[in-house]
PDB file of C-alpha atoms and ligand atoms in Angstrom:
ATOM      1  CA  MET A1412      50.366  34.876 144.593  1.00 69.00           C
ATOM      2  CA  THR A1413      46.457  34.781 145.520  1.00 73.00           C
ATOM      3  CA  THR A1414      44.904  31.754 146.465  1.00 80.00           C
ATOM      4  CA  LYS A1415      42.264  29.826 144.146  1.00 84.00           C
ATOM      5  CA  SER A1416      41.260  26.890 145.617  1.00 84.00           C
ATOM      6  CA  LEU A1417      38.123  27.042 147.230  1.00 86.00           C
ATOM      7  CA  PRO A1418      37.767  25.617 150.874  1.00 85.00           C
ATOM      8  CA  LEU A1419      35.218  22.975 150.281  1.00 90.00           C
ATOM      9  CA  THR A1420      32.130  23.287 152.550  1.00 95.00           C
ATOM     10  CA  PRO A1421      30.301  20.242 153.672  1.00 95.00           C
ATOM     11  CA  GLU A1422      27.763  21.379 151.144  1.00 96.00           C
ATOM     12  CA  LEU A1423      30.308  21.987 148.269  1.00 95.00           C
ATOM     13  CA  HIS A1424      31.956  18.563 148.733  1.00 95.00           C
ATOM     14  CA  ALA A1425      28.282  17.360 148.512  1.00 96.00           C
ATOM     15  CA  TYR A1426      27.939  19.087 144.983  1.00 97.00           C
ATOM     16  CA  VAL A1427      31.286  17.971 143.663  1.00 95.00           C
ATOM     17  CA  VAL A1428      30.303  14.034 144.550  1.00 96.00           C
ATOM     18  CA  ALA A1429      27.146  14.908 142.611  1.00 96.00           C
ATOM     19  CA  HIS A1430      28.637  15.756 139.541  1.00 96.00           C
ATOM     20  CA  GLY A1431      31.007  13.090 138.150  1.00 94.00           C
ATOM     21  CA  SER A1432      32.037  11.195 141.662  1.00 96.00           C
ATOM     22  CA  ASP A1433      28.496   9.300 143.302  1.00 95.00           C
ATOM     23  CA  PRO A1434      29.951   5.935 144.067  1.00 97.00           C
ATOM     24  CA  ASP A1435      27.976   3.414 142.507  1.00 97.00           C
ATOM     25  CA  GLU A1436      25.675   0.679 145.050  1.00 98.00           C
ATOM     26  CA  VAL A1437      29.105  -1.269 145.849  1.00 98.00           C
ATOM     27  CA  MET A1438      30.948   1.368 146.942  1.00 98.00           C
ATOM     28  CA  ARG A1439      28.089   2.964 148.401  1.00 98.00           C
ATOM     29  CA  ASP A1440      27.612  -0.479 150.536  1.00 98.00           C
ATOM     30  CA  LEU A1441      31.969  -0.328 151.128  1.00 98.00           C
ATOM     31  CA  ILE A1442      32.032   2.716 152.154  1.00 98.00           C
ATOM     32  CA  GLU A1443      28.875   2.247 154.950  1.00 98.00           C
ATOM     33  CA  GLU A1444      29.931  -1.427 156.268  1.00 98.00           C
ATOM     34  CA  THR A1445      33.604   0.034 156.354  1.00 98.00           C
ATOM     35  CA  LEU A1446      32.196   3.126 158.900  1.00 98.00           C
ATOM     36  CA  ALA A1447      29.778   0.086 160.401  1.00 98.00           C
ATOM     37  CA  ALA A1448      32.926  -2.194 161.595  1.00 97.00           C
ATOM     38  CA  LEU A1449      35.605  -0.253 161.665  1.00 97.00           C
ATOM     39  CA  PRO A1450      34.624   3.602 163.251  1.00 97.00           C
ATOM     40  CA  ALA A1451      38.145   4.766 163.911  1.00 96.00           C
ATOM     41  CA  GLU A1452      40.020   3.630 160.859  1.00 97.00           C
ATOM     42  CA  ALA A1453      37.360   4.499 158.038  1.00 97.00           C
ATOM     43  CA  ARG A1454      38.415   7.486 157.868  1.00 95.00           C
ATOM     44  CA  MET A1455      41.689   5.820 155.929  1.00 97.00           C
ATOM     45  CA  GLN A1456      39.164   5.312 152.773  1.00 98.00           C
ATOM     46  CA  VAL A1457      39.812   7.576 149.748  1.00 98.00           C
ATOM     47  CA  ALA A1458      37.301  10.132 149.546  1.00 96.00           C
ATOM     48  CA  PRO A1459      34.724   9.279 146.954  1.00 97.00           C
ATOM     49  CA  GLU A1460      35.691  12.166 144.314  1.00 96.00           C
ATOM     50  CA  GLN A1461      39.468  10.542 144.901  1.00 98.00           C
ATOM     51  CA  ALA A1462      38.333   6.972 143.863  1.00 98.00           C
ATOM     52  CA  ALA A1463      36.362   8.442 140.803  1.00 98.00           C
ATOM     53  CA  PHE A1464      39.536  10.574 139.893  1.00 98.00           C
ATOM     54  CA  LEU A1465      41.513   7.136 140.506  1.00 98.00           C
ATOM     55  CA  THR A1466      39.559   5.006 137.643  1.00 98.00           C
ATOM     56  CA  PHE A1467      39.733   8.383 135.904  1.00 98.00           C
ATOM     57  CA  LEU A1468      42.913   8.556 135.655  1.00 98.00           C
ATOM     58  CA  THR A1469      43.830   5.051 134.931  1.00 98.00           C
ATOM     59  CA  ARG A1470      41.578   4.758 132.320  1.00 98.00           C
ATOM     60  CA  LEU A1471      42.652   7.900 130.410  1.00 98.00           C
ATOM     61  CA  ILE A1472      46.714   6.576 130.660  1.00 98.00           C
ATOM     62  CA  GLY A1473      45.580   2.851 129.637  1.00 98.00           C
ATOM     63  CA  ALA A1474      46.959   1.446 132.618  1.00 98.00           C
ATOM     64  CA  ARG A1475      47.607  -2.416 132.451  1.00 98.00           C
ATOM     65  CA  ARG A1476      50.092  -2.746 135.196  1.00 98.00           C
ATOM     66  CA  ALA A1477      49.205  -1.267 138.093  1.00 98.00           C
ATOM     67  CA  VAL A1478      50.169  -1.588 141.908  1.00 98.00           C
ATOM     68  CA  GLU A1479      48.591   0.003 145.275  1.00 99.00           C
ATOM     69  CA  VAL A1480      50.718   0.149 148.888  1.00 99.00           C
ATOM     70  CA  GLY A1481      47.939   0.394 151.110  1.00 98.00           C
ATOM     71  CA  THR A1482      45.014  -0.926 150.509  1.00 98.00           C
ATOM     72  CA  PHE A1483      42.350  -1.454 153.781  1.00 98.00           C
ATOM     73  CA  THR A1484      38.602  -2.477 152.490  1.00 98.00           C
ATOM     74  CA  GLY A1485      39.575  -2.170 148.954  1.00 98.00           C
ATOM     75  CA  LEU A1486      37.755   1.622 147.908  1.00 98.00           C
ATOM     76  CA  SER A1487      40.736   3.025 145.932  1.00 98.00           C
ATOM     77  CA  SER A1488      41.948  -0.412 144.715  1.00 98.00           C
ATOM     78  CA  LEU A1489      38.586  -1.235 143.629  1.00 98.00           C
ATOM     79  CA  ALA A1490      38.131   2.551 141.822  1.00 98.00           C
ATOM     80  CA  ILE A1491      41.606   1.510 139.831  1.00 98.00           C
ATOM     81  CA  ALA A1492      40.628  -2.204 138.997  1.00 98.00           C
ATOM     82  CA  ARG A1493      37.857  -0.356 136.836  1.00 98.00           C
ATOM     83  CA  GLY A1494      40.353   1.453 135.177  1.00 98.00           C
ATOM     84  CA  LEU A1495      42.152  -0.731 133.945  1.00 98.00           C
ATOM     85  CA  ALA A1496      43.049  -1.478 130.162  1.00 98.00           C
ATOM     86  CA  GLU A1497      41.826  -5.195 129.079  1.00 97.00           C
ATOM     87  CA  GLY A1498      43.628  -7.573 130.703  1.00 97.00           C
ATOM     88  CA  GLY A1499      44.937  -4.827 132.985  1.00 98.00           C
ATOM     89  CA  ARG A1500      46.501  -6.344 136.432  1.00 98.00           C
ATOM     90  CA  LEU A1501      46.569  -4.511 139.884  1.00 98.00           C
ATOM     91  CA  THR A1502      48.691  -5.920 142.500  1.00 98.00           C
ATOM     92  CA  CYS A1503      47.741  -4.725 146.202  1.00 98.00           C
ATOM     93  CA  PHE A1504      49.957  -4.387 149.069  1.00 98.00           C
ATOM     94  CA  ASP A1505      49.257  -4.582 152.625  1.00 98.00           C
ATOM     95  CA  ILE A1506      50.136  -6.448 156.112  1.00 98.00           C
ATOM     96  CA  SER A1507      46.264  -6.576 157.548  1.00 98.00           C
ATOM     97  CA  GLU A1508      44.167  -9.885 156.343  1.00 98.00           C
ATOM     98  CA  GLU A1509      41.734  -8.107 158.436  1.00 97.00           C
ATOM     99  CA  TYR A1510      40.983  -5.242 156.363  1.00 98.00           C
ATOM    100  CA  THR A1511      41.969  -6.760 153.129  1.00 98.00           C
ATOM    101  CA  GLY A1512      39.516  -9.804 153.812  1.00 98.00           C
ATOM    102  CA  VAL A1513      36.745  -6.775 153.582  1.00 98.00           C
ATOM    103  CA  ALA A1514      38.620  -5.721 150.292  1.00 98.00           C
ATOM    104  CA  ARG A1515      38.506  -9.501 148.462  1.00 98.00           C
ATOM    105  CA  ARG A1516      34.671  -9.517 149.043  1.00 98.00           C
ATOM    106  CA  TYR A1517      33.711  -6.112 147.538  1.00 98.00           C
ATOM    107  CA  TRP A1518      36.125  -7.304 144.518  1.00 98.00           C
ATOM    108  CA  ALA A1519      34.351 -10.471 143.985  1.00 98.00           C
ATOM    109  CA  ARG A1520      30.961  -8.710 144.266  1.00 98.00           C
ATOM    110  CA  ALA A1521      32.513  -6.327 141.777  1.00 98.00           C
ATOM    111  CA  GLY A1522      33.493  -8.749 139.494  1.00 98.00           C
ATOM    112  CA  VAL A1523      37.356  -7.674 139.618  1.00 98.00           C
ATOM    113  CA  ALA A1524      39.062  -9.886 141.834  1.00 98.00           C
ATOM    114  CA  ASP A1525      40.451 -11.486 138.870  1.00 98.00           C
ATOM    115  CA  GLN A1526      42.570  -8.745 137.730  1.00 98.00           C
ATOM    116  CA  ILE A1527      43.758  -8.007 141.355  1.00 98.00           C
ATOM    117  CA  ASP A1528      46.551  -9.710 143.227  1.00 98.00           C
ATOM    118  CA  LEU A1529      47.048  -9.367 146.819  1.00 98.00           C
ATOM    119  CA  ARG A1530      50.009  -9.537 148.733  1.00 98.00           C
ATOM    120  CA  ILE A1531      50.573  -9.672 152.765  1.00 98.00           C
ATOM    121  CA  GLY A1532      53.408  -8.489 154.295  1.00 98.00           C
ATOM    122  CA  PRO A1533      55.085  -4.893 155.103  1.00 98.00           C
ATOM    123  CA  ALA A1534      55.433  -3.292 151.759  1.00 98.00           C
ATOM    124  CA  GLY A1535      59.224  -2.349 151.966  1.00 96.00           C
ATOM    125  CA  ASP A1536      59.790  -6.240 151.760  1.00 97.00           C
ATOM    126  CA  THR A1537      57.148  -7.705 149.648  1.00 98.00           C
ATOM    127  CA  LEU A1538      57.506  -4.909 146.694  1.00 98.00           C
ATOM    128  CA  ARG A1539      61.163  -6.049 145.981  1.00 98.00           C
ATOM    129  CA  GLY A1540      59.894  -9.471 144.840  1.00 97.00           C
ATOM    130  CA  LEU A1541      58.093  -7.619 142.045  1.00 98.00           C
ATOM    131  CA  PRO A1542      60.680  -7.687 138.964  1.00 97.00           C
ATOM    132  CA  TYR A1543      63.334  -5.301 138.953  1.00 97.00           C
ATOM    133  CA  GLU A1544      62.687  -4.348 135.883  1.00 98.00           C
ATOM    134  CA  ARG A1545      60.102  -1.141 134.346  1.00 98.00           C
ATOM    135  CA  HIS A1546      56.618  -2.599 133.909  1.00 98.00           C
ATOM    136  CA  LEU A1547      54.845  -0.829 135.540  1.00 98.00           C
ATOM    137  CA  ASP A1548      52.532   2.234 133.981  1.00 98.00           C
ATOM    138  CA  PHE A1549      51.103   2.947 137.492  1.00 98.00           C
ATOM    139  CA  ALA A1550      51.092   3.196 141.437  1.00 99.00           C
ATOM    140  CA  PHE A1551      49.238   4.435 144.238  1.00 99.00           C
ATOM    141  CA  ILE A1552      50.654   4.897 147.431  1.00 98.00           C
ATOM    142  CA  ASP A1553      48.064   5.447 150.536  1.00 98.00           C
ATOM    143  CA  ALA A1554      49.958   3.041 153.361  1.00 98.00           C
ATOM    144  CA  ASP A1555      52.168   3.947 156.675  1.00 98.00           C
ATOM    145  CA  LYS A1556      53.245   7.433 156.040  1.00 98.00           C
ATOM    146  CA  VAL A1557      56.996   6.919 157.279  1.00 98.00           C
ATOM    147  CA  GLY A1558      57.309   4.550 154.517  1.00 98.00           C
ATOM    148  CA  TYR A1559      56.637   6.605 151.676  1.00 98.00           C
ATOM    149  CA  PRO A1560      60.444   6.990 150.657  1.00 98.00           C
ATOM    150  CA  VAL A1561      61.303   2.938 150.598  1.00 98.00           C
ATOM    151  CA  TYR A1562      57.747   2.861 148.491  1.00 98.00           C
ATOM    152  CA  TRP A1563      59.412   5.643 146.354  1.00 98.00           C
ATOM    153  CA  ALA A1564      62.588   4.163 145.976  1.00 98.00           C
ATOM    154  CA  GLU A1565      60.780   0.565 144.921  1.00 98.00           C
ATOM    155  CA  LEU A1566      58.902   1.733 142.300  1.00 98.00           C
ATOM    156  CA  VAL A1567      60.572   4.354 140.410  1.00 98.00           C
ATOM    157  CA  PRO A1568      62.996   1.931 138.955  1.00 98.00           C
ATOM    158  CA  ARG A1569      59.658  -0.520 138.162  1.00 98.00           C
ATOM    159  CA  MET A1570      58.047   2.514 136.034  1.00 98.00           C
ATOM    160  CA  LEU A1571      57.317   2.639 132.735  1.00 98.00           C
ATOM    161  CA  PRO A1572      58.442   6.183 130.989  1.00 98.00           C
ATOM    162  CA  GLY A1573      55.797   7.924 130.766  1.00 98.00           C
ATOM    163  CA  GLY A1574      53.896   5.680 134.364  1.00 98.00           C
ATOM    164  CA  VAL A1575      52.012   8.013 137.047  1.00 98.00           C
ATOM    165  CA  ILE A1576      52.636   7.253 140.515  1.00 98.00           C
ATOM    166  CA  ALA A1577      49.813   9.105 143.042  1.00 98.00           C
ATOM    167  CA  VAL A1578      50.871   9.708 145.974  1.00 98.00           C
ATOM    168  CA  ASP A1579      47.634  10.034 149.142  1.00 98.00           C
ATOM    169  CA  ASN A1580      47.510  12.514 151.994  1.00 98.00           C
ATOM    170  CA  THR A1581      50.736  14.685 150.997  1.00 98.00           C
ATOM    171  CA  LEU A1582      49.559  17.454 152.432  1.00 98.00           C
ATOM    172  CA  ARG A1583      48.741  15.734 156.010  1.00 97.00           C
ATOM    173  CA  GLY A1584      45.657  18.181 156.978  1.00 96.00           C
ATOM    174  CA  GLY A1585      47.650  21.337 156.289  1.00 96.00           C
ATOM    175  CA  ARG A1586      50.492  20.038 158.602  1.00 97.00           C
ATOM    176  CA  VAL A1587      53.558  19.433 156.260  1.00 98.00           C
ATOM    177  CA  LEU A1588      53.995  23.575 157.050  1.00 97.00           C
ATOM    178  CA  ALA A1589      54.797  22.766 160.438  1.00 97.00           C
ATOM    179  CA  PRO A1590      54.684  19.158 161.029  1.00 97.00           C
ATOM    180  CA  ARG A1591      53.448  18.076 164.724  1.00 97.00           C
ATOM    181  CA  ASP A1592      54.161  14.718 164.708  1.00 97.00           C
ATOM    182  CA  ALA A1593      56.520  11.319 162.825  1.00 97.00           C
ATOM    183  CA  ASP A1594      54.133  10.964 159.550  1.00 98.00           C
ATOM    184  CA  ASP A1595      53.922  14.976 159.260  1.00 98.00           C
ATOM    185  CA  ARG A1596      58.048  15.238 159.307  1.00 98.00           C
ATOM    186  CA  ALA A1597      57.963  12.224 156.939  1.00 98.00           C
ATOM    187  CA  ILE A1598      55.786  13.386 154.255  1.00 98.00           C
ATOM    188  CA  ALA A1599      57.227  16.747 154.598  1.00 98.00           C
ATOM    189  CA  ALA A1600      60.583  15.008 154.483  1.00 98.00           C
ATOM    190  CA  PHE A1601      58.844  13.238 151.080  1.00 98.00           C
ATOM    191  CA  ASN A1602      57.471  15.950 149.640  1.00 98.00           C
ATOM    192  CA  ASP A1603      60.800  17.593 149.079  1.00 98.00           C
ATOM    193  CA  GLU A1604      62.691  14.740 148.418  1.00 98.00           C
ATOM    194  CA  VAL A1605      59.920  14.121 145.076  1.00 98.00           C
ATOM    195  CA  MET A1606      60.496  17.925 144.107  1.00 98.00           C
ATOM    196  CA  ALA A1607      64.312  16.779 144.123  1.00 98.00           C
ATOM    197  CA  ASP A1608      63.940  13.576 141.834  1.00 98.00           C
ATOM    198  CA  VAL A1609      64.956  14.238 138.418  1.00 98.00           C
ATOM    199  CA  ARG A1610      63.417  10.979 137.461  1.00 98.00           C
ATOM    200  CA  VAL A1611      59.744  12.355 137.580  1.00 98.00           C
ATOM    201  CA  GLU A1612      57.873  15.659 136.870  1.00 98.00           C
ATOM    202  CA  PRO A1613      55.676  15.982 140.093  1.00 98.00           C
ATOM    203  CA  VAL A1614      52.066  17.668 140.675  1.00 98.00           C
ATOM    204  CA  LEU A1615      50.825  18.393 144.312  1.00 98.00           C
ATOM    205  CA  LEU A1616      46.838  18.596 144.238  1.00 97.00           C
ATOM    206  CA  PRO A1617      44.739  20.210 146.953  1.00 95.00           C
ATOM    207  CA  ILE A1618      42.273  16.903 146.340  1.00 94.00           C
ATOM    208  CA  ALA A1619      40.965  15.421 149.660  1.00 95.00           C
ATOM    209  CA  ASP A1620      44.253  15.320 152.108  1.00 96.00           C
ATOM    210  CA  GLY A1621      46.650  16.199 149.074  1.00 97.00           C
ATOM    211  CA  LEU A1622      47.065  13.920 145.895  1.00 98.00           C
ATOM    212  CA  THR A1623      50.422  14.133 143.900  1.00 98.00           C
ATOM    213  CA  LEU A1624      51.003  12.935 141.000  1.00 98.00           C
ATOM    214  CA  ALA A1625      54.282  12.250 139.436  1.00 98.00           C
ATOM    215  CA  ARG A1626      54.763  11.635 135.541  1.00 98.00           C
ATOM    216  CA  VAL A1627      58.241   9.457 135.474  1.00 98.00           C
ATOM    217  CA  ARG A1628      60.205  10.545 132.827  1.00 98.00           C
TER     218      ARG A1628
HETATM  219  C1  SAM B1346      45.242   4.469 154.572  1.00 56.22           C
HETATM  220  S1  SAM B1346      45.170   2.791 154.551  1.00 56.22           S
HETATM  221  C2  SAM B1346      44.812   2.845 152.841  1.00 56.22           C
HETATM  222  C3  SAM B1346      43.309   3.196 152.330  1.00 56.22           C
HETATM  223  C4  SAM B1346      43.177   2.723 151.185  1.00 56.22           C
HETATM  224  N1  SAM B1346      43.770   3.281 150.096  1.00 56.22           N
HETATM  225  C5  SAM B1346      41.520   2.884 150.687  1.00 56.22           C
HETATM  226  O1  SAM B1346      41.133   4.226 150.078  1.00 56.22           O
HETATM  227  O2  SAM B1346      40.573   2.224 151.376  1.00 56.22           O
HETATM  228  C6  SAM B1346      46.688   2.711 154.488  1.00 56.22           C
HETATM  229  C7  SAM B1346      46.511   0.767 154.786  1.00 56.22           C
HETATM  230  O3  SAM B1346      47.992   0.452 155.035  1.00 56.22           O
HETATM  231  C8  SAM B1346      48.526  -0.461 155.522  1.00 56.22           C
HETATM  232  N2  SAM B1346      49.836  -0.750 155.653  1.00 56.22           N
HETATM  233  C9  SAM B1346      50.017  -0.062 157.069  1.00 56.22           C
HETATM  234  N3  SAM B1346      51.615  -0.469 157.057  1.00 56.22           N
HETATM  235  C10 SAM B1346      52.008  -0.821 155.804  1.00 56.22           C
HETATM  236  C11 SAM B1346      53.060  -1.405 155.477  1.00 56.22           C
HETATM  237  N4  SAM B1346      54.481  -1.263 156.442  1.00 56.22           N
HETATM  238  N5  SAM B1346      53.317  -2.197 154.611  1.00 56.22           N
HETATM  239  C12 SAM B1346      51.909  -3.039 153.674  1.00 56.22           C
HETATM  240  N6  SAM B1346      50.630  -1.760 154.254  1.00 56.22           N
HETATM  241  C13 SAM B1346      50.493  -1.208 155.290  1.00 56.22           C
HETATM  242  C14 SAM B1346      47.643  -0.809 156.749  1.00 56.22           C
HETATM  243  O4  SAM B1346      46.953  -1.822 157.018  1.00 56.22           O
HETATM  244  C15 SAM B1346      45.973   0.382 155.594  1.00 56.22           C
HETATM  245  O5  SAM B1346      45.291  -0.653 155.294  1.00 56.22           O
END
Protein backbone atom coordinates (compact mmCIF):
# COMPACT_ATOMS: atom_id res chain seq x y z
CA MET A 1 0.00 0.00 0.00
CA THR A 2 1.25 3.49 -0.78
CA THR A 3 0.80 6.49 1.50
CA LYS A 4 -1.29 9.20 -0.07
CA SER A 5 -1.81 11.40 3.00
CA LEU A 6 0.48 14.41 3.06
CA PRO A 7 2.41 15.30 6.19
CA LEU A 8 1.29 18.87 6.97
CA THR A 9 3.99 21.50 7.26
CA PRO A 10 2.94 24.65 9.21
CA GLU A 11 2.62 26.47 5.87
CA LEU A 12 0.43 23.77 4.35
CA HIS A 13 -1.67 23.65 7.52
CA ALA A 14 -2.19 27.43 7.28
CA TYR A 15 -3.22 26.94 3.64
CA VAL A 16 -5.73 24.25 4.65
CA VAL A 17 -7.20 26.48 7.36
CA ALA A 18 -7.41 29.42 4.94
CA HIS A 19 -9.42 27.30 2.50
CA GLY A 20 -12.66 26.68 4.36
CA SER A 21 -11.68 26.42 8.04
CA ASP A 22 -10.78 29.98 8.99
CA PRO A 23 -12.24 30.61 12.47
CA ASP A 24 -14.53 33.63 12.75
CA GLU A 25 -13.87 36.39 15.31
CA VAL A 26 -15.60 34.57 18.22
CA MET A 27 -13.66 31.36 17.63
CA ARG A 28 -10.40 33.26 17.12
CA ASP A 29 -10.89 35.05 20.45
CA LEU A 30 -11.70 31.74 22.15
CA ILE A 31 -8.54 30.12 20.74
CA GLU A 32 -6.44 33.12 21.83
CA GLU A 33 -7.97 33.34 25.32
CA THR A 34 -7.48 29.60 25.89
CA LEU A 35 -3.83 29.86 24.86
CA ALA A 36 -3.23 32.89 27.07
CA ALA A 37 -5.10 31.64 30.16
CA LEU A 38 -4.32 27.92 29.91
CA PRO A 39 -1.07 27.61 27.96
CA ALA A 40 -0.29 24.09 29.19
CA GLU A 41 -3.78 22.78 28.37
CA ALA A 42 -4.56 24.72 25.17
CA ARG A 43 -3.37 21.89 22.95
CA MET A 44 -6.41 19.90 24.11
CA GLN A 45 -8.58 22.13 21.93
CA VAL A 46 -9.60 20.69 18.56
CA ALA A 47 -7.74 22.04 15.54
CA PRO A 48 -9.51 24.79 13.53
CA GLU A 49 -10.03 22.46 10.57
CA GLN A 50 -11.66 19.94 12.92
CA ALA A 51 -13.95 22.64 14.28
CA ALA A 52 -14.99 23.54 10.73
CA PHE A 53 -15.46 19.86 9.92
CA LEU A 54 -17.66 19.33 13.00
CA THR A 55 -19.97 22.15 11.87
CA PHE A 56 -19.98 20.75 8.32
CA LEU A 57 -20.74 17.21 9.50
CA THR A 58 -23.51 18.07 11.95
CA ARG A 59 -25.15 20.24 9.29
CA LEU A 60 -24.71 17.52 6.65
CA ILE A 61 -26.51 14.92 8.75
CA GLY A 62 -29.14 17.42 9.97
CA ALA A 63 -28.25 16.72 13.61
CA ARG A 64 -31.01 17.54 16.09
CA ARG A 65 -29.90 15.70 19.25
CA ALA A 66 -26.15 15.81 19.83
CA VAL A 67 -23.82 14.96 22.69
CA GLU A 68 -20.25 16.00 23.41
CA VAL A 69 -18.06 14.24 25.97
CA GLY A 70 -15.10 16.53 26.79
CA THR A 71 -15.95 20.20 26.34
CA PHE A 72 -12.95 22.08 27.79
CA THR A 73 -13.23 25.79 26.87
CA GLY A 74 -15.86 25.17 24.23
CA LEU A 75 -14.39 25.27 20.72
CA SER A 76 -15.73 21.92 19.49
CA SER A 77 -19.11 22.42 21.22
CA LEU A 78 -19.48 25.82 19.59
CA ALA A 79 -18.69 24.21 16.22
CA ILE A 80 -21.25 21.44 16.77
CA ALA A 81 -23.94 23.84 18.02
CA ARG A 82 -23.50 25.97 14.90
CA GLY A 83 -24.22 22.96 12.71
CA LEU A 84 -27.39 21.84 14.50
CA ALA A 85 -30.68 21.83 12.64
CA GLU A 86 -33.44 24.26 13.66
CA GLY A 87 -34.53 23.36 17.19
CA GLY A 88 -31.52 21.10 17.67
CA ARG A 89 -29.88 20.65 21.08
CA LEU A 90 -26.41 19.73 22.27
CA THR A 91 -25.73 18.15 25.67
CA CYS A 92 -22.14 18.64 26.85
CA PHE A 93 -20.35 16.54 29.49
CA ASP A 94 -17.22 17.63 31.37
CA ILE A 95 -15.79 17.47 34.89
CA SER A 96 -14.39 21.00 35.04
CA GLU A 97 -16.39 24.06 36.09
CA GLU A 98 -13.29 26.16 35.43
CA TYR A 99 -12.78 25.13 31.79
CA THR A 100 -16.48 25.13 30.95
CA GLY A 101 -16.90 28.56 32.54
CA VAL A 102 -14.94 29.87 29.57
CA ALA A 103 -17.10 27.80 27.21
CA ARG A 104 -20.31 29.28 28.66
CA ARG A 105 -19.10 32.82 27.96
CA TYR A 106 -18.33 32.02 24.34
CA TRP A 107 -21.59 30.11 23.79
CA ALA A 108 -23.40 33.23 24.98
CA ARG A 109 -21.34 35.49 22.76
CA ALA A 110 -21.97 33.26 19.74
CA GLY A 111 -25.72 33.15 20.47
CA VAL A 112 -25.87 29.35 20.94
CA ALA A 113 -26.11 29.15 24.76
CA ASP A 114 -29.84 28.38 24.63
CA GLN A 115 -29.16 25.28 22.55
CA ILE A 116 -26.60 23.79 24.95
CA ASP A 117 -27.14 21.88 28.17
CA LEU A 118 -23.96 21.35 30.22
CA ARG A 119 -23.64 18.49 32.74
CA ILE A 120 -20.72 18.55 35.14
CA GLY A 121 -19.35 15.32 36.58
CA PRO A 122 -17.47 12.18 35.53
CA ALA A 123 -19.01 11.36 32.15
CA GLY A 124 -19.06 7.62 32.90
CA ASP A 125 -21.75 8.47 35.48
CA THR A 126 -23.46 11.50 33.97
CA LEU A 127 -24.00 9.87 30.55
CA ARG A 128 -26.20 7.32 32.30
CA GLY A 129 -28.62 10.16 32.99
CA LEU A 130 -29.50 10.27 29.28
CA PRO A 131 -32.65 8.34 28.29
CA TYR A 132 -31.73 4.74 27.51
CA GLU A 133 -33.30 4.75 24.05
CA ARG A 134 -32.19 5.53 20.51
CA HIS A 135 -32.53 9.31 20.35
CA LEU A 136 -29.11 10.81 19.46
CA ASP A 137 -27.99 11.53 15.91
CA PHE A 138 -24.52 12.89 16.65
CA ALA A 139 -21.93 12.35 19.38
CA PHE A 140 -18.38 13.62 19.78
CA ILE A 141 -15.99 11.89 22.20
CA ASP A 142 -12.95 13.95 23.26
CA ALA A 143 -12.42 13.45 27.03
CA ASP A 144 -9.98 11.33 29.06
CA LYS A 145 -8.66 8.57 26.82
CA VAL A 146 -9.04 5.66 29.25
CA GLY A 147 -12.73 6.54 29.51
CA TYR A 148 -13.42 6.13 25.78
CA PRO A 149 -14.68 2.49 26.00
CA VAL A 150 -17.15 3.50 28.72
CA TYR A 151 -18.42 6.52 26.74
CA TRP A 152 -18.70 4.32 23.65
CA ALA A 153 -20.67 1.69 25.57
CA GLU A 154 -23.07 4.33 26.90
CA LEU A 155 -23.51 6.15 23.59
CA VAL A 156 -23.89 3.44 20.93
CA PRO A 157 -27.22 2.08 22.27
CA ARG A 158 -28.55 5.65 22.43
CA MET A 159 -27.75 6.48 18.79
CA LEU A 160 -30.45 6.55 16.11
CA PRO A 161 -29.87 4.35 13.06
CA GLY A 162 -27.68 6.39 10.71
CA GLY A 163 -26.35 8.53 13.57
CA VAL A 164 -22.65 9.35 13.68
CA ILE A 165 -20.15 9.11 16.52
CA ALA A 166 -16.93 11.11 16.02
CA VAL A 167 -13.95 10.27 18.23
CA ASP A 168 -10.86 12.47 18.56
CA ASN A 169 -7.19 11.56 19.06
CA THR A 170 -7.46 8.07 17.61
CA LEU A 171 -3.90 8.20 16.24
CA ARG A 172 -2.31 9.55 19.47
CA GLY A 173 0.46 11.32 17.58
CA GLY A 174 1.22 8.03 15.79
CA ARG A 175 1.84 6.18 19.05
CA VAL A 176 -1.01 3.72 18.44
CA LEU A 177 1.71 1.76 16.58
CA ALA A 178 3.97 1.63 19.65
CA PRO A 179 2.04 2.72 22.76
CA ARG A 180 4.16 4.39 25.44
CA ASP A 181 1.66 5.10 28.20
CA ALA A 182 -1.77 4.13 29.50
CA ASP A 183 -3.56 6.63 27.25
CA ASP A 184 -1.81 5.30 24.13
CA ARG A 185 -2.66 1.73 25.10
CA ALA A 186 -6.27 2.71 25.82
CA ILE A 187 -6.69 4.26 22.37
CA ALA A 188 -5.00 1.36 20.56
CA ALA A 189 -7.35 -1.08 22.33
CA PHE A 190 -10.34 1.21 21.73
CA ASN A 191 -9.62 1.39 17.99
CA ASP A 192 -9.61 -2.42 17.82
CA GLU A 193 -12.86 -2.54 19.80
CA VAL A 194 -14.52 -0.13 17.34
CA MET A 195 -13.33 -2.21 14.38
CA ALA A 196 -14.87 -5.34 15.93
CA ASP A 197 -18.17 -3.66 16.81
CA VAL A 198 -20.79 -4.96 14.38
CA ARG A 199 -23.22 -2.17 15.40
CA VAL A 200 -21.18 0.47 13.54
CA GLU A 201 -19.42 1.20 10.24
CA PRO A 202 -16.19 3.02 11.16
CA VAL A 203 -13.60 5.01 9.23
CA LEU A 204 -10.44 6.47 10.78
CA LEU A 205 -9.47 9.75 9.12
CA PRO A 206 -5.92 11.14 9.45
CA ILE A 207 -7.20 14.64 10.33
CA ALA A 208 -5.26 16.41 13.11
CA ASP A 209 -4.50 13.69 15.71
CA GLY A 210 -6.81 11.16 14.07
CA LEU A 211 -10.59 11.39 13.90
CA THR A 212 -12.70 8.25 13.82
CA LEU A 213 -16.20 8.51 12.37
CA ALA A 214 -18.57 5.67 13.05
CA ARG A 215 -21.99 5.43 11.43
CA VAL A 216 -24.39 3.51 13.62
CA ARG A 217 -26.40 0.79 11.86
C1 LIG B 1 -9.26 17.18 25.13
S1 LIG B 1 -10.21 18.17 26.23
C2 LIG B 1 -11.65 18.54 25.26
C3 LIG B 1 -11.37 19.57 24.20
C4 LIG B 1 -12.62 20.13 23.57
N1 LIG B 1 -13.31 19.13 22.80
C5 LIG B 1 -12.27 21.33 22.70
O1 LIG B 1 -12.26 21.23 21.47
O2 LIG B 1 -11.96 22.40 23.27
C6 LIG B 1 -10.75 16.98 27.38
C7 LIG B 1 -11.81 17.44 28.38
O3 LIG B 1 -12.29 16.28 29.05
C8 LIG B 1 -12.60 16.61 30.36
N2 LIG B 1 -12.60 15.36 31.15
C9 LIG B 1 -11.54 14.66 31.62
N3 LIG B 1 -11.95 13.58 32.28
C10 LIG B 1 -13.31 13.59 32.25
C11 LIG B 1 -14.32 12.74 32.76
N4 LIG B 1 -14.03 11.64 33.45
N5 LIG B 1 -15.61 13.06 32.52
C12 LIG B 1 -15.92 14.18 31.82
N6 LIG B 1 -15.01 15.01 31.30
C13 LIG B 1 -13.72 14.73 31.51
C14 LIG B 1 -11.53 17.61 30.77
O4 LIG B 1 -11.99 18.43 31.85
C15 LIG B 1 -11.31 18.38 29.47
O5 LIG B 1 -12.08 19.57 29.46
